[in-house]
Tab-separated table of C-alpha atoms and ligand atoms in Angstrom:
chain	number	residue	atom	x	y	z
A	729	UNK	CA	23.658	-134.231	134.200
A	730	UNK	CA	22.201	-130.768	133.815
A	731	UNK	CA	22.222	-128.402	136.777
A	732	UNK	CA	19.216	-126.126	137.128
A	733	UNK	CA	20.219	-122.764	138.600
A	734	UNK	CA	17.123	-120.893	139.814
A	735	UNK	CA	17.616	-117.124	139.728
A	736	UNK	CA	14.982	-114.481	140.403
A	737	UNK	CA	15.624	-111.690	137.848
A	738	UNK	CA	14.296	-109.044	140.250
A	739	UNK	CA	16.671	-110.040	143.046
A	740	UNK	CA	19.650	-111.797	141.529
A	741	UNK	CA	21.689	-114.043	143.815
A	742	UNK	CA	25.216	-113.384	142.574
A	743	UNK	CA	26.706	-116.576	143.987
A	744	UNK	CA	24.290	-118.771	142.015
A	745	UNK	CA	25.006	-116.936	138.764
A	746	UNK	CA	28.726	-117.204	139.504
A	747	UNK	CA	28.336	-120.989	139.173
A	748	UNK	CA	27.046	-120.493	135.634
A	749	UNK	CA	29.846	-118.065	134.762
A	750	UNK	CA	32.404	-120.571	136.010
A	751	UNK	CA	30.994	-123.325	133.803
A	752	UNK	CA	31.205	-120.998	130.780
A	753	UNK	CA	34.765	-119.997	131.644
A	754	UNK	CA	35.734	-123.681	131.859
A	755	UNK	CA	34.394	-124.511	128.408
A	756	UNK	CA	30.916	-125.785	129.357
A	757	UNK	CA	27.423	-124.949	128.113
A	758	UNK	CA	24.877	-122.850	130.035
A	759	UNK	CA	21.382	-121.838	128.916
A	760	UNK	CA	20.185	-118.475	130.234
A	761	UNK	CA	17.402	-115.927	129.781
A	762	UNK	CA	17.806	-112.878	127.585
A	763	UNK	CA	15.151	-110.230	126.950
A	764	UNK	CA	14.405	-111.745	123.508
A	765	UNK	CA	14.465	-115.521	124.057
A	766	UNK	CA	16.553	-117.928	126.143
A	767	UNK	CA	20.046	-118.541	124.729
A	768	UNK	CA	22.385	-121.539	124.945
A	769	UNK	CA	25.819	-120.148	125.739
A	770	UNK	CA	29.425	-121.284	125.559
A	771	UNK	CA	32.808	-119.545	125.264
A	772	UNK	CA	32.618	-118.101	121.746
A	773	UNK	CA	36.391	-118.019	121.344
A	774	UNK	CA	36.858	-121.708	122.149
A	775	UNK	CA	36.092	-124.005	119.187
A	776	UNK	CA	35.594	-127.030	121.453
A	777	UNK	CA	33.097	-125.230	123.658
A	778	UNK	CA	31.230	-123.931	120.624
A	779	UNK	CA	30.975	-127.428	119.137
A	780	UNK	CA	29.042	-128.520	122.226
A	781	UNK	CA	26.312	-125.977	121.360
A	782	UNK	CA	25.894	-127.401	117.861
A	783	UNK	CA	25.676	-130.938	119.243
A	784	UNK	CA	23.186	-130.088	122.027
A	785	UNK	CA	20.829	-128.308	119.600
A	786	UNK	CA	21.340	-130.607	116.620
A	787	UNK	CA	22.243	-127.446	114.722
A	788	UNK	CA	23.773	-127.486	111.208
A	789	UNK	CA	27.456	-126.463	111.431
A	790	UNK	CA	27.072	-123.770	108.735
A	791	UNK	CA	24.632	-121.749	110.860
A	792	UNK	CA	26.652	-119.012	112.624
A	793	UNK	CA	26.287	-118.040	116.295
A	794	UNK	CA	25.870	-114.567	117.778
A	795	UNK	CA	28.503	-113.396	120.288
A	796	UNK	CA	27.021	-111.869	123.442
A	797	UNK	CA	29.158	-109.369	125.337
A	798	UNK	CA	28.646	-107.284	128.464
A	799	UNK	CA	30.266	-103.955	127.493
A	800	UNK	CA	30.684	-101.916	124.280
A	801	UNK	CA	34.487	-101.934	124.612
A	802	UNK	CA	34.440	-105.726	124.234
A	803	UNK	CA	33.565	-105.343	120.522
A	804	UNK	CA	36.955	-104.084	119.405
A	805	UNK	CA	39.051	-107.267	119.726
A	806	UNK	CA	36.365	-109.288	117.904
A	807	UNK	CA	36.223	-107.292	114.648
A	808	UNK	CA	38.585	-105.986	111.950
A	809	UNK	CA	37.193	-102.492	112.347
A	810	UNK	CA	34.164	-100.817	113.871
A	811	UNK	CA	32.293	-98.966	111.131
A	812	UNK	CA	31.181	-95.395	111.857
A	813	UNK	CA	27.466	-96.338	111.799
A	814	UNK	CA	28.009	-99.093	114.352
A	815	UNK	CA	28.923	-96.613	117.063
A	816	UNK	CA	25.647	-94.700	116.779
A	817	UNK	CA	23.642	-97.922	116.661
A	818	UNK	CA	25.398	-99.301	119.732
A	819	UNK	CA	24.802	-96.069	121.648
A	820	UNK	CA	21.122	-96.063	120.750
A	821	UNK	CA	20.087	-99.714	120.888
A	822	UNK	CA	22.552	-101.496	123.199
A	823	UNK	CA	21.893	-103.146	125.511
A	824	UNK	CA	18.979	-104.575	123.534
A	825	UNK	CA	17.675	-106.814	120.745
A	826	UNK	CA	19.990	-105.670	117.921
A	827	UNK	CA	22.759	-107.902	116.526
A	828	UNK	CA	25.380	-106.120	114.424
A	829	UNK	CA	27.317	-108.017	111.742
A	830	UNK	CA	30.884	-106.887	111.144
A	831	UNK	CA	34.067	-108.387	109.651
A	832	UNK	CA	35.466	-110.745	112.243
A	833	UNK	CA	39.009	-110.600	113.631
A	834	UNK	CA	41.276	-113.641	113.722
A	835	UNK	CA	40.510	-114.452	117.364
A	836	UNK	CA	36.936	-115.450	116.449
A	837	UNK	CA	37.033	-119.092	115.337
A	838	UNK	CA	35.331	-120.259	112.134
A	839	UNK	CA	33.347	-122.745	114.218
A	840	UNK	CA	31.522	-119.798	115.806
A	841	UNK	CA	30.740	-118.035	112.530
A	842	UNK	CA	29.769	-121.125	110.545
A	843	UNK	CA	32.796	-120.593	108.301
A	844	UNK	CA	31.884	-116.970	107.458
A	845	UNK	CA	34.286	-114.018	107.778
A	846	UNK	CA	31.659	-111.905	109.521
A	847	UNK	CA	30.542	-112.071	113.142
A	848	UNK	CA	27.264	-111.051	114.789
A	849	UNK	CA	27.569	-109.284	118.151
A	850	UNK	CA	25.083	-107.929	120.696
A	851	UNK	CA	24.820	-106.787	124.308
A	852	UNK	CA	21.648	-108.279	125.772
A	853	UNK	CA	19.525	-106.170	128.070
A	854	UNK	CA	18.471	-108.875	130.518
A	855	UNK	CA	20.247	-108.405	133.883
A	856	UNK	CA	20.856	-112.159	134.319
A	857	UNK	CA	22.438	-112.434	130.870
A	858	UNK	CA	24.701	-109.445	131.444
A	859	UNK	CA	25.885	-110.554	134.885
A	860	UNK	CA	26.489	-114.089	133.648
A	861	UNK	CA	28.541	-112.894	130.657
A	862	UNK	CA	30.454	-110.363	132.730
A	863	UNK	CA	31.355	-113.092	135.207
A	864	UNK	CA	32.466	-115.464	132.458
A	865	UNK	CA	34.870	-112.819	131.155
A	866	UNK	CA	34.624	-114.125	127.586
A	867	UNK	CA	32.295	-113.380	124.661
A	868	UNK	CA	29.457	-115.876	124.956
A	869	UNK	CA	28.269	-117.508	121.736
A	870	UNK	CA	24.552	-118.167	122.136
A	871	UNK	CA	21.887	-119.307	119.722
A	872	UNK	CA	18.308	-119.664	120.940
A	873	UNK	CA	18.157	-122.464	123.528
A	874	UNK	CA	15.770	-124.748	121.640
A	875	UNK	CA	16.374	-128.005	119.831
A	876	UNK	CA	16.981	-126.987	116.195
A	877	UNK	CA	13.712	-126.469	114.310
A	878	UNK	CA	11.533	-125.935	117.397
A	879	UNK	CA	10.107	-122.567	118.472
A	880	UNK	CA	12.589	-120.463	120.452
A	881	UNK	CA	12.116	-120.745	124.234
A	882	UNK	CA	10.643	-117.828	126.140
A	883	UNK	CA	10.257	-119.655	129.476
A	884	UNK	CA	12.658	-121.740	131.563
A	885	UNK	CA	10.328	-124.741	131.276
A	886	UNK	CA	10.725	-124.671	127.460
A	887	UNK	CA	14.506	-124.950	127.822
A	888	UNK	CA	14.276	-127.630	130.499
A	889	UNK	CA	12.057	-129.655	128.148
A	890	UNK	CA	14.394	-129.288	125.134
A	891	UNK	CA	17.874	-129.408	126.659
A	892	UNK	CA	17.906	-131.346	129.947
A	893	UNK	CA	20.670	-133.924	129.753
A	894	UNK	CA	22.269	-132.133	126.803
A	895	UNK	CA	23.847	-129.092	128.493
A	896	UNK	CA	25.835	-128.472	131.675
A	897	UNK	CA	23.455	-125.964	133.272
A	898	UNK	CA	20.218	-124.065	132.748
A	899	UNK	CA	19.661	-120.721	134.479
A	900	UNK	CA	15.912	-120.652	135.147
A	901	UNK	CA	15.166	-116.945	135.371
A	902	UNK	CA	11.613	-116.072	134.373
A	903	UNK	CA	10.163	-115.122	131.023
A	904	UNK	CA	11.712	-113.409	128.011
A	905	UNK	CA	9.674	-110.219	127.566
A	906	UNK	CA	10.350	-109.376	123.910
A	907	UNK	CA	9.534	-112.900	122.762
A	908	UNK	CA	11.055	-112.715	119.272
A	909	UNK	CA	14.793	-112.816	118.617
A	910	UNK	CA	17.091	-109.875	117.962
A	911	UNK	CA	17.184	-108.023	114.664
A	912	UNK	CA	20.247	-109.095	112.659
A	913	UNK	CA	21.691	-106.070	110.823
A	914	UNK	CA	24.523	-106.507	108.303
A	915	UNK	CA	26.954	-103.573	108.508
A	916	UNK	CA	29.391	-105.026	105.955
A	917	UNK	CA	27.189	-103.840	103.066
A	918	UNK	CA	25.842	-100.466	101.996
A	919	UNK	CA	23.157	-99.601	102.962
A	920	UNK	CA	23.002	-101.602	106.213
A	921	UNK	CA	20.703	-104.562	105.601
A	922	UNK	CA	18.289	-106.433	107.864
A	923	UNK	CA	18.938	-110.163	107.510
A	924	UNK	CA	16.431	-111.110	110.201
A	925	UNK	CA	13.633	-108.809	111.415
A	926	UNK	CA	13.418	-108.773	115.225
A	927	UNK	CA	12.976	-106.787	118.394
A	928	UNK	CA	14.395	-103.538	116.950
A	929	UNK	CA	12.149	-102.563	114.039
A	930	UNK	CA	13.127	-101.141	110.642
A	931	UNK	CA	11.293	-97.942	111.612
A	932	UNK	CA	13.459	-97.623	114.743
A	933	UNK	CA	16.670	-98.145	112.732
A	934	UNK	CA	15.538	-95.511	110.214
A	935	UNK	CA	15.532	-92.915	112.968
A	936	UNK	CA	19.320	-93.379	113.189
A	937	UNK	CA	20.323	-94.467	109.671
A	938	UNK	CA	19.573	-92.574	106.439
A	939	UNK	CA	18.781	-95.829	104.659
A	940	UNK	CA	18.012	-99.394	105.771
A	941	UNK	CA	17.540	-102.315	103.370
A	942	UNK	CA	15.917	-105.698	103.944
A	943	UNK	CA	17.460	-108.870	102.548
A	944	UNK	CA	15.376	-109.282	99.349
A	945	UNK	CA	15.054	-113.026	100.022
A	946	UNK	CA	12.845	-112.202	103.029
A	947	UNK	CA	10.384	-110.341	100.825
A	948	UNK	CA	10.440	-112.809	97.922
A	949	UNK	CA	6.833	-113.933	97.637
A	950	UNK	CA	7.828	-117.239	96.012
A	951	UNK	CA	10.504	-118.066	98.607
A	952	UNK	CA	12.931	-119.218	95.933
A	953	UNK	CA	15.780	-116.810	96.796
A	954	UNK	CA	18.423	-117.880	99.294
A	955	UNK	CA	18.574	-115.666	102.404
A	956	UNK	CA	21.960	-114.206	103.309
A	957	UNK	CA	21.610	-115.289	106.924
A	958	UNK	CA	22.085	-119.072	106.938
A	959	UNK	CA	19.622	-119.538	109.809
A	960	UNK	CA	16.781	-118.020	107.810
A	961	UNK	CA	16.784	-120.820	105.241
A	962	UNK	CA	15.887	-123.613	107.643
A	963	UNK	CA	12.324	-124.538	108.513
A	964	UNK	CA	11.821	-123.290	111.988
A	965	UNK	CA	9.422	-122.671	114.795
A	966	UNK	CA	7.402	-125.492	113.324
A	967	UNK	CA	4.797	-127.043	115.609
A	968	UNK	CA	3.808	-130.654	114.942
A	969	UNK	CA	0.492	-129.628	113.399
A	970	UNK	CA	0.229	-128.112	109.907
A	971	UNK	CA	-0.138	-124.357	110.240
A	972	UNK	CA	-1.911	-122.135	107.689
A	973	UNK	CA	-1.978	-118.343	107.932
A	974	UNK	CA	-5.148	-116.551	106.885
A	975	UNK	CA	-4.483	-113.065	105.574
A	976	UNK	CA	-6.567	-110.181	104.251
A	977	UNK	CA	-9.239	-107.768	105.448
A	978	UNK	CA	-10.013	-108.679	109.056
A	979	UNK	CA	-13.743	-109.454	108.681
A	980	UNK	CA	-13.034	-111.723	105.714
A	981	UNK	CA	-10.205	-113.392	107.619
A	982	UNK	CA	-12.536	-114.137	110.519
A	983	UNK	CA	-15.228	-115.531	108.169
A	984	UNK	CA	-12.690	-117.804	106.499
A	985	UNK	CA	-11.202	-118.980	109.784
A	986	UNK	CA	-14.674	-119.781	111.158
A	987	UNK	CA	-15.497	-121.712	107.997
A	988	UNK	CA	-12.283	-123.733	108.124
A	989	UNK	CA	-12.765	-124.429	111.835
A	990	UNK	CA	-16.329	-125.646	111.243
A	991	UNK	CA	-15.306	-127.809	108.302
A	992	UNK	CA	-12.479	-129.479	110.219
A	993	UNK	CA	-14.706	-130.095	113.212
A	994	UNK	CA	-17.403	-131.683	111.009
A	995	UNK	CA	-14.734	-133.984	109.544
A	996	UNK	CA	-13.610	-134.967	113.018
A	997	UNK	CA	-10.193	-133.329	112.632
A	998	UNK	CA	-8.754	-131.572	115.679
A	999	UNK	CA	-8.159	-127.928	114.812
A	1000	UNK	CA	-6.409	-125.191	116.776
A	1001	UNK	CA	-6.929	-121.476	116.263
A	1002	UNK	CA	-4.324	-118.749	116.799
A	1003	UNK	CA	-6.126	-115.422	116.886
A	1004	UNK	CA	-6.182	-112.041	118.637
A	1005	UNK	CA	-8.200	-110.581	121.508
A	1006	UNK	CA	-10.401	-108.789	118.971
A	1007	UNK	CA	-11.417	-111.984	117.150
A	1008	UNK	CA	-11.258	-114.598	119.913
A	1009	UNK	CA	-15.031	-114.468	120.563
A	1010	UNK	CA	-15.821	-115.864	117.107
A	1011	UNK	CA	-14.147	-119.229	117.600
A	1012	UNK	CA	-15.658	-120.671	120.762
A	1013	UNK	CA	-13.219	-121.768	123.428
A	1014	UNK	CA	-11.949	-125.138	122.290
A	1015	UNK	CA	-8.226	-125.004	121.369
A	1016	UNK	CA	-8.401	-121.289	120.683
A	1017	UNK	CA	-5.448	-119.152	121.769
A	1018	UNK	CA	-5.180	-115.377	121.494
A	1019	UNK	CA	-1.739	-113.856	120.933
A	1020	UNK	CA	-2.938	-110.551	122.401
A	1021	UNK	CA	-4.526	-107.361	121.146
A	1022	UNK	CA	-4.027	-106.267	117.530
A	1023	UNK	CA	-3.289	-102.814	118.921
A	1024	UNK	CA	-0.416	-104.204	121.010
A	1025	UNK	CA	2.196	-105.965	118.809
A	1026	UNK	CA	4.574	-106.181	121.787
A	1027	UNK	CA	2.084	-108.424	123.541
A	1028	UNK	CA	1.647	-110.554	120.413
A	1029	UNK	CA	5.434	-110.975	120.010
A	1030	UNK	CA	5.794	-111.945	123.661
A	1031	UNK	CA	3.164	-114.707	123.403
A	1032	UNK	CA	3.753	-116.201	119.945
A	1033	UNK	CA	6.379	-118.880	120.656
A	1034	UNK	CA	4.704	-119.952	123.906
A	1035	UNK	CA	1.448	-120.527	122.040
A	1036	UNK	CA	3.149	-122.532	119.278
A	1037	UNK	CA	4.709	-124.725	121.973
A	1038	UNK	CA	1.423	-125.096	123.869
A	1039	UNK	CA	-0.258	-126.512	120.787
A	1040	UNK	CA	2.446	-129.199	120.692
A	1041	UNK	CA	1.119	-130.398	124.062
A	1042	UNK	CA	-2.324	-130.976	122.513
A	1043	UNK	CA	-3.492	-133.357	119.816
A	1044	UNK	CA	-4.250	-130.686	117.185
A	1045	UNK	CA	-3.651	-131.810	113.606
A	1046	UNK	CA	-4.299	-128.474	111.930
A	1047	UNK	CA	-3.719	-124.886	113.076
A	1048	UNK	CA	-5.087	-121.756	111.449
A	1049	UNK	CA	-3.476	-118.461	112.375
A	1050	UNK	CA	-4.675	-114.894	111.927
A	1051	UNK	CA	-2.200	-112.607	110.137
A	1052	UNK	CA	-1.237	-109.253	111.679
A	1053	UNK	CA	-0.067	-105.966	110.103
A	1054	UNK	CA	3.463	-106.233	108.764
A	1055	UNK	CA	4.672	-102.883	110.088
A	1056	UNK	CA	6.873	-102.262	113.130
A	1057	UNK	CA	7.224	-105.336	115.286
A	1058	UNK	CA	4.610	-106.980	113.027
A	1059	UNK	CA	7.399	-107.637	110.531
A	1060	UNK	CA	9.216	-109.940	112.952
A	1061	UNK	CA	5.955	-111.525	114.124
A	1062	UNK	CA	4.833	-112.367	110.580
A	1063	UNK	CA	8.332	-113.596	109.657
A	1064	UNK	CA	8.218	-116.147	112.500
A	1065	UNK	CA	4.603	-117.074	111.844
A	1066	UNK	CA	5.371	-117.619	108.138
A	1067	UNK	CA	8.213	-119.961	109.041
A	1068	UNK	CA	6.002	-121.845	111.477
A	1069	UNK	CA	3.497	-122.209	108.635
A	1070	UNK	CA	6.129	-123.347	106.139
A	1071	UNK	CA	4.922	-120.299	104.127
A	1072	UNK	CA	1.380	-121.698	103.766
A	1073	UNK	CA	-0.816	-118.606	103.416
A	1074	UNK	CA	-4.422	-118.284	102.366
A	1075	UNK	CA	-5.234	-114.782	101.108
A	1076	UNK	CA	-8.905	-113.880	101.355
B	1337	TXA	O1	17.757	-112.683	120.238
B	1337	TXA	C1	18.632	-113.418	119.791
B	1337	TXA	O2	19.325	-113.098	118.809
B	1337	TXA	C2	18.828	-114.787	120.459
B	1337	TXA	C3	19.313	-114.522	121.880
B	1337	TXA	C4	19.718	-115.792	122.587
B	1337	TXA	O3	20.351	-113.605	121.869
B	1337	TXA	N1	19.756	-115.564	119.717
B	1337	TXA	C5	19.432	-116.133	118.529
B	1337	TXA	O4	20.427	-116.883	117.949
B	1337	TXA	O5	18.336	-116.010	118.006
B	1337	TXA	P1	20.167	-117.928	116.775
B	1337	TXA	O6	21.473	-118.582	116.584
B	1337	TXA	O7	19.015	-118.764	117.095
B	1337	TXA	O8	19.902	-117.031	115.532
B	1337	TXA	C6	20.956	-116.260	114.982
B	1337	TXA	C7	20.626	-115.864	113.578
B	1337	TXA	C8	20.659	-117.048	112.641
B	1337	TXA	O9	19.651	-116.874	111.659
B	1337	TXA	C9	22.046	-116.935	112.035
B	1337	TXA	O10	22.133	-117.537	110.773
B	1337	TXA	C10	22.217	-115.422	111.961
B	1337	TXA	O11	21.608	-114.944	113.134
B	1337	TXA	N2	23.639	-115.034	111.988
B	1337	TXA	C11	24.501	-115.081	113.032
B	1337	TXA	N3	25.734	-114.707	112.649
B	1337	TXA	C12	25.655	-114.423	111.335
B	1337	TXA	C13	26.599	-114.013	110.344
B	1337	TXA	N4	27.879	-113.826	110.642
B	1337	TXA	N5	26.152	-113.835	109.069
B	1337	TXA	C14	24.847	-114.026	108.753
B	1337	TXA	N6	23.918	-114.414	109.650
B	1337	TXA	C15	24.312	-114.620	110.906
B	1338	MG	MG1	17.333	-119.852	116.767
């Protein structure tokens, strides 16, 4: 049985959240909202609790979990040492969507880190997440609260759909505003390296760090290199329909998308379109969903996973998606879209 704990993020009822904290403290599993996406939490220092997360999600055991903490001083016992750069990054970007990888200490079990000797840690910004973790009094291991392979949940209803009957409780607490997961930054290498682009952009990190690298596997056009972050190698965010991204100069992209849409419709195939506010008018209104304005990547990030999930509720067989600029938050958006498309891109 899964308990649903309704909490209004703008007026948090402490006694309801305390129920969730208690479940975590006692070794159970609780899904909860963060500012990026919903997470599925358990005591990150308890191998038995952590195993329940892997089972509920159907997650491969070699895919490490991020530890969520409530206060910066909670980092120290979890790592061998805190590198100099980490302190500046924590001061600037915590609480927020930045996960820092450091060498783990012996109290962090291998089950949590997928057998690796590094551990990813972040302080989420969402008030429900922070209160819940604080109340639990332990670092909370939490991957995104979706069944493995599905788009990450940005609404309580997504989690309820994926995990009811599989977890002890779900805190239903509104929408996740950022909409894409945290940036995973490896601090065990020089220069610090982005293993997963996310809510904190490379440009933002470069304001603090003299140099920031990106895992070369993420930029490998042939997708033959193995990413350093185990989670990045799995197909992910994949809707049931086949997704193709159309990329290039915007007017050509629109022409191509209109042509593909027309062709599919004439063949009697059900086609969905993922576009932007600027291009929406070209596609009619049947199974057409705008991610937001091209001038507002934050809006696009916030809507992407919801739209991918909405198409799963329809009978679309094919989806075509408009590419966006790969700068700033666009890097994370295109990374997720590429995974949803299984790297199928048509350049025009
Ligand atoms: O925004 C987020 O990060 C969300 C919310 C709930 O906090 N969490 C999340 O967790 O996205 P998950 O497990 O779905 O994704 C974590 C990613 C995976 O790609 C995993 O492989 C990578 O981070 N990761 C975690 N620890 C790692 C480590 N020690 N070394 C390399 N990659 C790691
Ligand atoms: Mg995930």
